[in-house]
GROMACS .gro file of C-alpha atoms in nm:
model
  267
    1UNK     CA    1   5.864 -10.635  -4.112
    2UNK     CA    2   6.155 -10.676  -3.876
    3UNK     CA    3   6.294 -10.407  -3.670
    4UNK     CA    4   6.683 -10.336  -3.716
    5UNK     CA    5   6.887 -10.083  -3.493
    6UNK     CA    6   6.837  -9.809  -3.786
    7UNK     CA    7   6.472  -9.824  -3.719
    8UNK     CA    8   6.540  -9.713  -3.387
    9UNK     CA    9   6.771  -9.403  -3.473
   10UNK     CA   10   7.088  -9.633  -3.311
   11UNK     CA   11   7.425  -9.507  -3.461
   12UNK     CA   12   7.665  -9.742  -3.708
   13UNK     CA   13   7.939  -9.905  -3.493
   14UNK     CA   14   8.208  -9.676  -3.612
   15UNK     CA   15   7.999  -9.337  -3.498
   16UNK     CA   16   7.911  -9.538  -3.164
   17UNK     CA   17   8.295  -9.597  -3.085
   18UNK     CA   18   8.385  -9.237  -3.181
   19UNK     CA   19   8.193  -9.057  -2.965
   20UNK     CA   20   8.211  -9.332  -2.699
   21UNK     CA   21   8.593  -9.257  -2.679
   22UNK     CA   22   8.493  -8.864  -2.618
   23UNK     CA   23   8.168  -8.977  -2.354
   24UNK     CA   24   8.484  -9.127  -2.182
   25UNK     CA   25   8.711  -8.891  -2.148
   26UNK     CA   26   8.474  -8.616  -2.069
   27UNK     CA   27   8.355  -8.842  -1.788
   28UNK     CA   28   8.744  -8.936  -1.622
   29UNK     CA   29   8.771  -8.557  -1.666
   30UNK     CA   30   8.470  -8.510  -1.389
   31UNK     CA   31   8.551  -8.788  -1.217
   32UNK     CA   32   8.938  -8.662  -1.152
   33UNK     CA   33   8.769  -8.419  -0.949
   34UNK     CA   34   8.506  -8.584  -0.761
   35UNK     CA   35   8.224  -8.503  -0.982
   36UNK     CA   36   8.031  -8.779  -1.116
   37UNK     CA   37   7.581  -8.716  -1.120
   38UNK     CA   38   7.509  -8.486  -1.458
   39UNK     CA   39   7.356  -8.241  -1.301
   40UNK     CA   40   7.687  -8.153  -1.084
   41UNK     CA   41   7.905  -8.164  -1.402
   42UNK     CA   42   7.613  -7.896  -1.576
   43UNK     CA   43   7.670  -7.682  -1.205
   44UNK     CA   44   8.046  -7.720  -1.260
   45UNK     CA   45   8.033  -7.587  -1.642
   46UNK     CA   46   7.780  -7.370  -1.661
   47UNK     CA   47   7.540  -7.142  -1.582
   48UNK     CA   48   7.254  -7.437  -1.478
   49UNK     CA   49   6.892  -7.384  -1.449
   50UNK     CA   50   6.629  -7.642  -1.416
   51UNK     CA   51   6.240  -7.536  -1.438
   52UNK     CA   52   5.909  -7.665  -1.529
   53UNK     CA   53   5.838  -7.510  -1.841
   54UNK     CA   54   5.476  -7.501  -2.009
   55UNK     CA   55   5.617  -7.612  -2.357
   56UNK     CA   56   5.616  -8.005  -2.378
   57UNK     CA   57   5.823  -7.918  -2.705
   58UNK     CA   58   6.138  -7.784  -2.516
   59UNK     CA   59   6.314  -8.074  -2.289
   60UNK     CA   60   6.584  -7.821  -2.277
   61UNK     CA   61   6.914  -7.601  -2.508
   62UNK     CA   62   7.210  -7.448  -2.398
   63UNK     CA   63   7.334  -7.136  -2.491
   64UNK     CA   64   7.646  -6.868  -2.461
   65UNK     CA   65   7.576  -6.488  -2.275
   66UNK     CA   66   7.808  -6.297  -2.164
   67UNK     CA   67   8.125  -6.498  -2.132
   68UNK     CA   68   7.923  -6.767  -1.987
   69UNK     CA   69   7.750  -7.124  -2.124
   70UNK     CA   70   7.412  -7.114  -1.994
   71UNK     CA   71   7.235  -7.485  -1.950
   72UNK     CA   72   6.800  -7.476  -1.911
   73UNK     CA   73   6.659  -7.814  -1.852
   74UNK     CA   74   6.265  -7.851  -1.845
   75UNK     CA   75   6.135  -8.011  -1.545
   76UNK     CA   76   5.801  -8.094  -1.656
   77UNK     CA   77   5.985  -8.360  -1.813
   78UNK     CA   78   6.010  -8.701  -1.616
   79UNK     CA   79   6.364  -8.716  -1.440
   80UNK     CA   80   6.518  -8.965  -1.641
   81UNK     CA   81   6.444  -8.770  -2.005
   82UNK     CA   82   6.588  -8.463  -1.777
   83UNK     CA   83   6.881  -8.615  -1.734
   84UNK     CA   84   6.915  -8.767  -2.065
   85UNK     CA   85   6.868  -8.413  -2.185
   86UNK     CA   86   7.129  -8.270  -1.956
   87UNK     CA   87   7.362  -8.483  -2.097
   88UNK     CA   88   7.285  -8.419  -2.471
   89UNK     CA   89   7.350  -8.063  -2.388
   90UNK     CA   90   7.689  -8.122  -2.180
   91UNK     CA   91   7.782  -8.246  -2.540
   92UNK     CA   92   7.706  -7.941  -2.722
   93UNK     CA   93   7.869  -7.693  -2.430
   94UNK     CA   94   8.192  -7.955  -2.435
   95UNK     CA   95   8.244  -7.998  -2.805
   96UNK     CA   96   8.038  -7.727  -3.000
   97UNK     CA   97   8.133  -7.431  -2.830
   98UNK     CA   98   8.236  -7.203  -3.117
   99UNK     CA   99   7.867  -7.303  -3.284
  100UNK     CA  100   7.731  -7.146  -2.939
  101UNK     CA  101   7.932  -6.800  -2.905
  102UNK     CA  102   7.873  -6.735  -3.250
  103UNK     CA  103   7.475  -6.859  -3.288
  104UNK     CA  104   7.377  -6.853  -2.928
  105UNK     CA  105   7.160  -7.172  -2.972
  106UNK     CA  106   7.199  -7.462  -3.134
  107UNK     CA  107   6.923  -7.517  -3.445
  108UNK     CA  108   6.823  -7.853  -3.535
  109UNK     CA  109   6.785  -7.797  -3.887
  110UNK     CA  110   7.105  -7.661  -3.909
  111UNK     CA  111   7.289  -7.862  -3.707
  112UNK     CA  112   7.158  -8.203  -3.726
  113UNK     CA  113   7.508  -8.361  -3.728
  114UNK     CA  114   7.571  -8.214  -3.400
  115UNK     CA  115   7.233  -8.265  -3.284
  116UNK     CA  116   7.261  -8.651  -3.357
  117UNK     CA  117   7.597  -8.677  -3.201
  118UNK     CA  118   7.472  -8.481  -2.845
  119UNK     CA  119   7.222  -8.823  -2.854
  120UNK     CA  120   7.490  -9.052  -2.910
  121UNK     CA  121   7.698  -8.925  -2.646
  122UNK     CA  122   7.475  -8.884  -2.366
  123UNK     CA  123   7.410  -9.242  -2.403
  124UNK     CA  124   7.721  -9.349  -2.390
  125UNK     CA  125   7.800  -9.072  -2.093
  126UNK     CA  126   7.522  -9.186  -1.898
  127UNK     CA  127   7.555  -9.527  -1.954
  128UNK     CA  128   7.875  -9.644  -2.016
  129UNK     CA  129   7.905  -9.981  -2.192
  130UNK     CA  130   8.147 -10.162  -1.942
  131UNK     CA  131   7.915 -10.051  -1.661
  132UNK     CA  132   7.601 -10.174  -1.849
  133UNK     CA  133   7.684 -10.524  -1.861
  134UNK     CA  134   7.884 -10.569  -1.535
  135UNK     CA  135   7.530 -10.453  -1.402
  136UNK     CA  136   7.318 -10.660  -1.674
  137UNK     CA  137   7.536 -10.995  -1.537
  138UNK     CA  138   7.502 -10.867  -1.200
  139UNK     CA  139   7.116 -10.817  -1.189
  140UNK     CA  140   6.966 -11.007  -1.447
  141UNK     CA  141   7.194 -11.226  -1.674
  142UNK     CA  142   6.944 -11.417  -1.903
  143UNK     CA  143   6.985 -11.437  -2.262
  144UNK     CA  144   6.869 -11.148  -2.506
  145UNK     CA  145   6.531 -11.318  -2.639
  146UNK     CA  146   6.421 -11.344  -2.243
  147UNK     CA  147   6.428 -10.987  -2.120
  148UNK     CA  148   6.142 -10.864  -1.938
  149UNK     CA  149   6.028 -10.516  -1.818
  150UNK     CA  150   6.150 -10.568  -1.462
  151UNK     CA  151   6.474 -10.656  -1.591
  152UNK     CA  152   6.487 -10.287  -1.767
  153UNK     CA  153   6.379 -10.147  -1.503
  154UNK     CA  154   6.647 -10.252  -1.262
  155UNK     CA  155   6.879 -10.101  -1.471
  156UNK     CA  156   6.708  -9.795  -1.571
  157UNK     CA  157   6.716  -9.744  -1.184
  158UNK     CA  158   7.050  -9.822  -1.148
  159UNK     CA  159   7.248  -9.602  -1.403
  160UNK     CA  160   6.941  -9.288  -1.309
  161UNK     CA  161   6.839  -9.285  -1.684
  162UNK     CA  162   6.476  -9.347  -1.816
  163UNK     CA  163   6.337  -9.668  -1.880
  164UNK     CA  164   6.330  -9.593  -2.276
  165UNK     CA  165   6.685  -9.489  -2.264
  166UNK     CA  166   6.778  -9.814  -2.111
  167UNK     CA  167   6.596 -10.051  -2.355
  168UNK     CA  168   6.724  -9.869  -2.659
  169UNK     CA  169   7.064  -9.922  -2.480
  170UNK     CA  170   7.051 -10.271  -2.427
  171UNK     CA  171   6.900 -10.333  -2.800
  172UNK     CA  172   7.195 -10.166  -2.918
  173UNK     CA  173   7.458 -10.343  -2.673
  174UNK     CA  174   7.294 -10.677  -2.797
  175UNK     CA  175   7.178 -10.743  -2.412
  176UNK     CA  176   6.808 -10.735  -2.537
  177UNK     CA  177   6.667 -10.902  -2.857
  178UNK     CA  178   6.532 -10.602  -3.114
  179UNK     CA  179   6.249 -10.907  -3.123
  180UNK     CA  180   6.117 -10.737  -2.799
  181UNK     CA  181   6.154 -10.391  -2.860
  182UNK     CA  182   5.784 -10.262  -2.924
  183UNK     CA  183   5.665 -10.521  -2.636
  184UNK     CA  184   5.856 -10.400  -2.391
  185UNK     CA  185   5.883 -10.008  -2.521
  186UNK     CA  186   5.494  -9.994  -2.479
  187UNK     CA  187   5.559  -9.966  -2.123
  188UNK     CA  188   5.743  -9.667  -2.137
  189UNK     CA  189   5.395  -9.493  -2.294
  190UNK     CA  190   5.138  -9.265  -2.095
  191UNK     CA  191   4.883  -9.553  -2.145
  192UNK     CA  192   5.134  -9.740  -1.994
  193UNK     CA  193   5.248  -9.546  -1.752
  194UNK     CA  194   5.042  -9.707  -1.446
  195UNK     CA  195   5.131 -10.010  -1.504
  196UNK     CA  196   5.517  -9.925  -1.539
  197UNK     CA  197   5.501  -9.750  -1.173
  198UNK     CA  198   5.344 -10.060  -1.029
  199UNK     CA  199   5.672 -10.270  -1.182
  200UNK     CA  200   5.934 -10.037  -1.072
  201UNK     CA  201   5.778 -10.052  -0.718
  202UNK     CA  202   5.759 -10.378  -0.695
  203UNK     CA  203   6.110 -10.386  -0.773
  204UNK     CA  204   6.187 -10.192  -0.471
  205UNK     CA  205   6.247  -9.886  -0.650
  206UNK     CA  206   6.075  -9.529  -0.633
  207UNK     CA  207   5.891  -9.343  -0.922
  208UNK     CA  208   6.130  -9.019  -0.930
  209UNK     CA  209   6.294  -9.137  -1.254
  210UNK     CA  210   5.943  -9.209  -1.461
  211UNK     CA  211   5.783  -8.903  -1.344
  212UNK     CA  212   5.874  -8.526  -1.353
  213UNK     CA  213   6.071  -8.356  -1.036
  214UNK     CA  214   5.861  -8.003  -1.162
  215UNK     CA  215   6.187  -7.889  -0.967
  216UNK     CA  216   6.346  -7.544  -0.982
  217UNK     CA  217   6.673  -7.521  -0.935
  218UNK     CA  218   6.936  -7.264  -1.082
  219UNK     CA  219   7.333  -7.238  -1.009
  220UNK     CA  220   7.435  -7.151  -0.648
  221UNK     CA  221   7.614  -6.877  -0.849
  222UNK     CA  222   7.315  -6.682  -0.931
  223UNK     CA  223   7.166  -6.711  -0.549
  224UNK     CA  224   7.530  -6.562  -0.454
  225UNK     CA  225   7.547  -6.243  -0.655
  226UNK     CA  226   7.191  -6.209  -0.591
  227UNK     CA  227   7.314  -6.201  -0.216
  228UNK     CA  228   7.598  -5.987  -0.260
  229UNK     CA  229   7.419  -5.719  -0.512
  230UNK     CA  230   7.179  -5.704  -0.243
  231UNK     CA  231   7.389  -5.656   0.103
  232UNK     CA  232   7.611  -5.435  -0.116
  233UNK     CA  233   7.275  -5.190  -0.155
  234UNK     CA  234   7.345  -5.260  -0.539
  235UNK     CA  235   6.977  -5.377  -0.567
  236UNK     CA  236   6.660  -5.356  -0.349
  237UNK     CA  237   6.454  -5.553  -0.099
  238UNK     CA  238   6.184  -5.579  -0.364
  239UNK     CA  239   6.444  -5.643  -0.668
  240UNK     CA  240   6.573  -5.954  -0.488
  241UNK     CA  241   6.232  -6.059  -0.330
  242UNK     CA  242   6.212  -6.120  -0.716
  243UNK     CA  243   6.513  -6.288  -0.791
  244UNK     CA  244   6.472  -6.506  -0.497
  245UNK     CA  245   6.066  -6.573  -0.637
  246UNK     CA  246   6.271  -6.776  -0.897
  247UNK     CA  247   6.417  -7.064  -0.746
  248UNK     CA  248   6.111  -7.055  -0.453
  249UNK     CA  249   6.302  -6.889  -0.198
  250UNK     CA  250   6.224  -6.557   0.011
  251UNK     CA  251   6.454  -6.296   0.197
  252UNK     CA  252   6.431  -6.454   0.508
  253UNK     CA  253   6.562  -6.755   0.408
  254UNK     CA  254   6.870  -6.588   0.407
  255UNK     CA  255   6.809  -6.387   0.724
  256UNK     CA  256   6.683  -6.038   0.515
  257UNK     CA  257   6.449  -5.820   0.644
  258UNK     CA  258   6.227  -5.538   0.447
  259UNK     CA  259   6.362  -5.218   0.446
  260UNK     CA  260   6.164  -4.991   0.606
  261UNK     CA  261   6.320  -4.676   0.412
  262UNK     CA  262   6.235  -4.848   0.069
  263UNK     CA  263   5.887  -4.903   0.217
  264UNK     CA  264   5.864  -4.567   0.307
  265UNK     CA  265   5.996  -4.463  -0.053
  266UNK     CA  266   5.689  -4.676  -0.183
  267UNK     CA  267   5.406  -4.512  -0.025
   0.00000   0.00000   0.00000
């Protein structure tokens, strides 16, 4: 049976353009002040941590504590779903932020609307449709029914998303024939995965996007009043060799040697 753009969970025109129109100005919002990669705009509005989490059920959620939005992406995710996820979430700390101060988390059973929507826009946020096909014309421009893997890949590397992401985007942008679809998704598998490494390299790209970063990273604002609790005696030598622990960093990266009095204390 032939595929259509349902089968693939794309949205009806009319949904597409709506939330396109709200991708876009969230974007010229960033970009008014300089800030354009996802995971500066997450830095910019909100508390943002990235780690490699065991659960290959959580790619990430966002959530509301203490007068703040808190973003946690999952690392042991390849880079491109990471950022794909980091955008889905921008959504939900942008346009659902009553949901989050009163629930804390945003359920996908209850909120499915919402849920679906986050999708919509962080495709349309991380791959804008003006910029997909100046770059499709630019870098490939053959017809739909002739797209190949290397062609996806190009622009998966170009616009930093992952290589699913892209064909799904080009299906729905009516760059790529649906008639392709399960050919050229296979690549995009784990049995696949080899062989889709091998392509991207040969087109002069690295791996980073198809494989996970494992990276831990949280906001420079938690490393500063980590600091500041610390040389204002608010916390100990040991109690911020901890917080430190987190994003792989030790006391004397910043300079901070044990205190001998707390050592003392200890014995």
């Amino acid at each position: 049976m032939k595929l259509t753009k349902e089968d693939l969970n794309l949205p009806l025109e009319a949904l597409r353009l709506e939330i396109k129109e709200i991708a876009d100005e969230v974007r010229y919002k960033f970009i008014k002040k300089g800030i354009i990669d996802i995971f500066d705009v997450l830095e910019n509005e909100a508390f943002f941590i990235r780690k490699p989490l065991e659960s290959k059920e959580v790619s990430g959620f966002s959530t509301y504590f203490e007068g703040k939005f808190i973003v946690m992406l999952n690392s042991n995710f390849t880079l491109g779903r990471e950022r794909y996820t980091g955008a889905h979430e921008l959504y939900h700390i942008m346009c659902n932020q009553d949901i989050l101060k009163k629930e804390k988390l945003i359920e996908d059973s209850k909120y499915q609307e919402e849920d679906r929507r986050a999708d919509i826009f962080a495709a349309e946020f991380l791959m804008p449709e003006d910029y997909v096909k100046e770059l499709f014309y630019k870098l490939v421009d053959i017809e739909p029914n002739k797209v190949e893997v290397r062609h996806v890949v190009r622009l998966n590397n170009e616009l930093k998303v992952s290589y699913k992401a892209m064909l799904k985007r080009l299906v729905q942008l009516d760059l790529c024939s649906i008639d392709l679809y399960e050919e050229l998704a296979s690549y995009g598998t784990y049995e696949n995965k080899v062989k889709l490494q091998e392509i991207t390299m040969r087109e002069g790209y690295d791996i980073s996007l198809i494989t996970p970063s494992k990276k831990s990273y949280i906001s420079k604002e938690y490393i500063e009043i980590s600091r500041k609790n610390y040389e204002d005696k608010k916390i100990s030598y040991t109690k911020i060799t901890e917080l430190l622990e987190f994003v792989n960093k030790e006391p004397k990266d910043y300079g901070y040697e044990p205190d001998n009095k707390e050592e003392d204390d200890l014995v």
